[in-house]
């Protein structure tokens, strides 16, 4: 069965520190992977998606970047976090008829 | 563009009350519509879905009907339980592309 592992579940980081959130997928090959963010009082906003290794599309300009080093691995990064990067980050695998989500990471930048 | 608008929360209900969470959408094509639920401390999971007009999705006593004429996909349950307390997200997808989510509606059911 398909599963998505996302970690960590919660993270508190100081402003200016780097960030790396990892998402791995099991039970499928060549998945379309997505990173979403939910800031306080807002919906889930699409940040990045990837249709294959090394292929990244960005939906909104921001302080973050994403990488797809392996078929089943999707990483969200930042070199220097801003206060506005605080939020709930969610990794997803979305297929034709279904979607699977990680448990999410609650990031608080202080 | 494509977007989803759902009612603001939090919604607080007594056990066994009737639940409606409104959801309307705008889309450039013919989307599939979804309701996702996030229970406290857990990940997002699919609650129900409908892929074409007049389809009714149902699961765990929840129902939602795809209404093309009103561009709506309202979530309903006849009798809520404390265990239904969660955040509910309405979403749409076009051709298997990324999901567009609403802001989420927090539901609290009290005994």
Short mmCIF file of N, CA and C in Angstrom, two decimals, chain B residues 1 7-9 17-18 25 27 32 39 41 44 49-50 58 65 68 74 79 83 85 88 92 98 102 104 107 110:
data_model
loop_
_atom_site.label_atom_id
_atom_site.label_comp_id
_atom_site.label_asym_id
_atom_site.label_seq_id
_atom_site.Cartn_x
_atom_site.Cartn_y
_atom_site.Cartn_z
N UNK B 1 -9.25 31.69 -12.21
CA UNK B 1 -8.50 30.54 -11.70
C UNK B 1 -9.40 29.59 -10.96
N UNK B 7 -17.04 27.53 4.43
CA UNK B 7 -17.48 28.38 5.53
C UNK B 7 -16.40 28.47 6.61
N UNK B 8 -16.38 29.63 7.24
CA UNK B 8 -15.42 29.86 8.29
C UNK B 8 -15.81 29.10 9.54
N UNK B 9 -14.83 28.66 10.27
CA UNK B 9 -15.10 28.04 11.55
C UNK B 9 -14.68 28.97 12.68
N UNK B 17 -26.31 16.51 16.84
CA UNK B 17 -26.83 17.61 16.04
C UNK B 17 -26.55 17.36 14.56
N UNK B 18 -27.26 18.11 13.71
CA UNK B 18 -27.08 18.01 12.27
C UNK B 18 -25.95 18.95 11.85
N UNK B 25 -17.18 26.29 -5.26
CA UNK B 25 -15.94 26.27 -6.02
C UNK B 25 -16.06 27.10 -7.29
N UNK B 27 -14.00 26.87 -11.12
CA UNK B 27 -13.04 26.06 -11.86
C UNK B 27 -13.18 26.32 -13.35
N UNK B 32 -12.93 17.30 -10.15
CA UNK B 32 -13.35 16.34 -9.13
C UNK B 32 -13.34 17.08 -7.81
N UNK B 39 -7.95 14.77 11.76
CA UNK B 39 -8.23 14.59 13.17
C UNK B 39 -7.04 15.09 13.99
N UNK B 41 -3.83 15.62 15.76
CA UNK B 41 -2.60 14.85 15.83
C UNK B 41 -2.38 13.88 14.70
N UNK B 44 -3.73 14.40 7.08
CA UNK B 44 -4.92 14.63 6.28
C UNK B 44 -5.35 13.32 5.62
N UNK B 49 -15.45 11.72 -1.93
CA UNK B 49 -15.18 12.43 -3.17
C UNK B 49 -16.32 12.22 -4.16
N UNK B 50 -16.36 13.10 -5.17
CA UNK B 50 -17.31 12.98 -6.27
C UNK B 50 -16.62 13.47 -7.53
N UNK B 58 -20.04 9.54 -0.09
CA UNK B 58 -20.48 9.27 1.28
C UNK B 58 -19.47 8.39 1.98
N UNK B 65 -22.97 16.18 -2.14
CA UNK B 65 -23.44 16.01 -3.52
C UNK B 65 -22.83 17.07 -4.40
N UNK B 68 -23.45 20.98 -9.87
CA UNK B 68 -22.83 21.82 -10.88
C UNK B 68 -23.57 23.14 -11.02
N UNK B 74 -21.49 20.74 -0.54
CA UNK B 74 -21.67 20.92 0.90
C UNK B 74 -21.58 19.58 1.63
N UNK B 79 -26.13 13.23 12.28
CA UNK B 79 -25.99 13.15 13.73
C UNK B 79 -24.50 13.04 14.05
N UNK B 83 -16.36 12.13 18.31
CA UNK B 83 -15.21 11.67 17.53
C UNK B 83 -15.12 12.32 16.15
N UNK B 85 -14.98 15.50 15.79
CA UNK B 85 -14.24 16.75 15.99
C UNK B 85 -12.94 16.69 15.20
N UNK B 88 -12.01 20.08 8.65
CA UNK B 88 -12.50 19.55 7.38
C UNK B 88 -12.10 20.49 6.25
N UNK B 92 -10.67 20.72 -4.70
CA UNK B 92 -10.98 20.33 -6.07
C UNK B 92 -9.70 19.96 -6.80
N UNK B 98 -2.71 19.08 -9.11
CA UNK B 98 -2.69 19.42 -7.69
C UNK B 98 -4.07 19.79 -7.17
N UNK B 102 -9.74 24.55 0.26
CA UNK B 102 -10.32 25.64 1.01
C UNK B 102 -9.51 25.88 2.28
N UNK B 104 -10.29 25.35 5.30
CA UNK B 104 -10.53 24.41 6.37
C UNK B 104 -11.56 24.94 7.36
N UNK B 107 -14.28 21.78 13.38
CA UNK B 107 -15.53 21.33 14.00
C UNK B 107 -15.23 20.79 15.39
N UNK B 110 -19.43 18.67 21.17
CA UNK B 110 -19.40 18.54 22.62
C UNK B 110 -20.43 17.51 23.09
#
